[in-house]
Amino acid sequence: MTMDAKRRKVHDKLAALPGVRPVRRPISPGGDEHFDLYYVRTGRKSAHPLVIIPGGPGVASLRLYQGLRRRAAAAGLDVIMIEHRGVGMSRHDDSGADLPPQALTVEQVVDDVAAVLDDAHVDQAIVYGTSYGTYIAAGLGVRHPGRVRAMVLDSPLLSHDDIGVVRDAIRGLFLNGDNPLAPKVRRLVDAGVMTASAGQIAATVYGHGGTDLLDRQLDLLLDGRIMLWRSLSRFTTMVSREAPYRYEIDLVSRIAFRELDYAAQPDGLPLDPAVAARETLPTGPGLDAAFEAEPYDLIAELPKFTWPTVVVSGGRDLVTPPAVAQRVASLLPDAVLLTLPTVAHSALDFREPAALAIARAVCRDDIAGLPSQAQALDALPARAPLRLLWKAIDMAVAAEGALPVCQRRRRLSSA
């Protein structure tokens, strides 16, 4: 995806936004060639800005999070966001060609964060990472500990062994749980309906709609009513597609697979998220690279962190389940574990008001008071577009349930 006229037009428009700056970075360690890595700073400048690192890899920062930065600035936050190397504004070398494979490693991404702080004349920052961004945030703590004043790890990753915890959480709820969901999911698994990828859709419905919404959706499937389910499947496929300057995983997939083991070895059991990752992630050259090694041993490194850290965990998160966040918090010497019972994966993306409230508390050195506010933070609603989306899905479940279904399909429910 080299720089062409269409991309150049978008690139130049984004580069002209207030607060956007390039910083020259080496394409590979020790090399002579450099490229422009872009970042943006919004809000009234402070001594210790909030560096927000989104999930991914592949998620762009400059275009996708314009609204969040605007709302954060209105809330009094000084925010820096960096366009990840190999993505969007930071995708190309000076000739307009894509960055080469050797340019794309976690350690170089981490060093990019430190370089941006240098360019912005910031000695120490408050670092907010979500999902994959927590690994980069932790990496900054490992390689550049003097640059961190405080940290928020939202839906954190710990190691490639997290896959075992994810499997246990999904199967514990959907297959073995003492709840109305498990017997229904088991019947759907036996019928070949609830595949590994379908299990991820179920996890999303559960995360944002809770047990009740998923229970009603499972009843529809057992009755052979699949219209809404097909729509959800198509929507999931659509949002995982590449979109220029929003989501570009093709180059940075090396990080996801080689260093973080996003497509782990399947274990042969039902509802394996590793199988789902292999089925749903984009395919192509480099996108099926085998896992090699993690860049950091965070289990050994986290106990060395000396700054206060808030670990945010969604009670309904089946991507990085609460057990991972609990382990992360237990390893950190100065951590507060903040559990939000009705939140799914990534408060930053799906409960933005709560995420910004947490960030404000950290910026004003009020971390100790956060646990007492957990219930109030959990009650803060998602932004209107997300609320409307899940309200529409809830209504669609009710509407499809009112439609007639043929007797042949009804057999699954009574089997």
Short mmCIF file of C-alpha atoms in Angstrom, two decimals, residues 23-25 109-122:
data_model
loop_
_atom_site.label_atom_id
_atom_site.label_comp_id
_atom_site.label_asym_id
_atom_site.label_seq_id
_atom_site.Cartn_x
_atom_site.Cartn_y
_atom_site.Cartn_z
CA VAL A 23 9.64 13.21 14.26
CA ARG A 24 12.48 11.59 12.35
CA ARG A 25 13.04 7.99 13.38
CA VAL A 109 7.63 1.00 18.80
CA VAL A 110 8.53 1.48 22.46
CA ASP A 111 11.56 3.60 21.55
CA ASP A 112 9.29 5.68 19.29
CA VAL A 113 7.27 6.66 22.37
CA ALA A 114 10.41 7.85 24.13
CA ALA A 115 11.50 9.77 21.02
CA VAL A 116 8.15 11.55 20.85
CA LEU A 117 8.51 12.60 24.49
CA ASP A 118 11.94 13.98 23.62
CA ASP A 119 10.51 15.93 20.68
CA ALA A 120 7.67 17.27 22.85
CA HIS A 121 10.15 18.28 25.60
CA VAL A 122 8.43 16.04 28.13
#
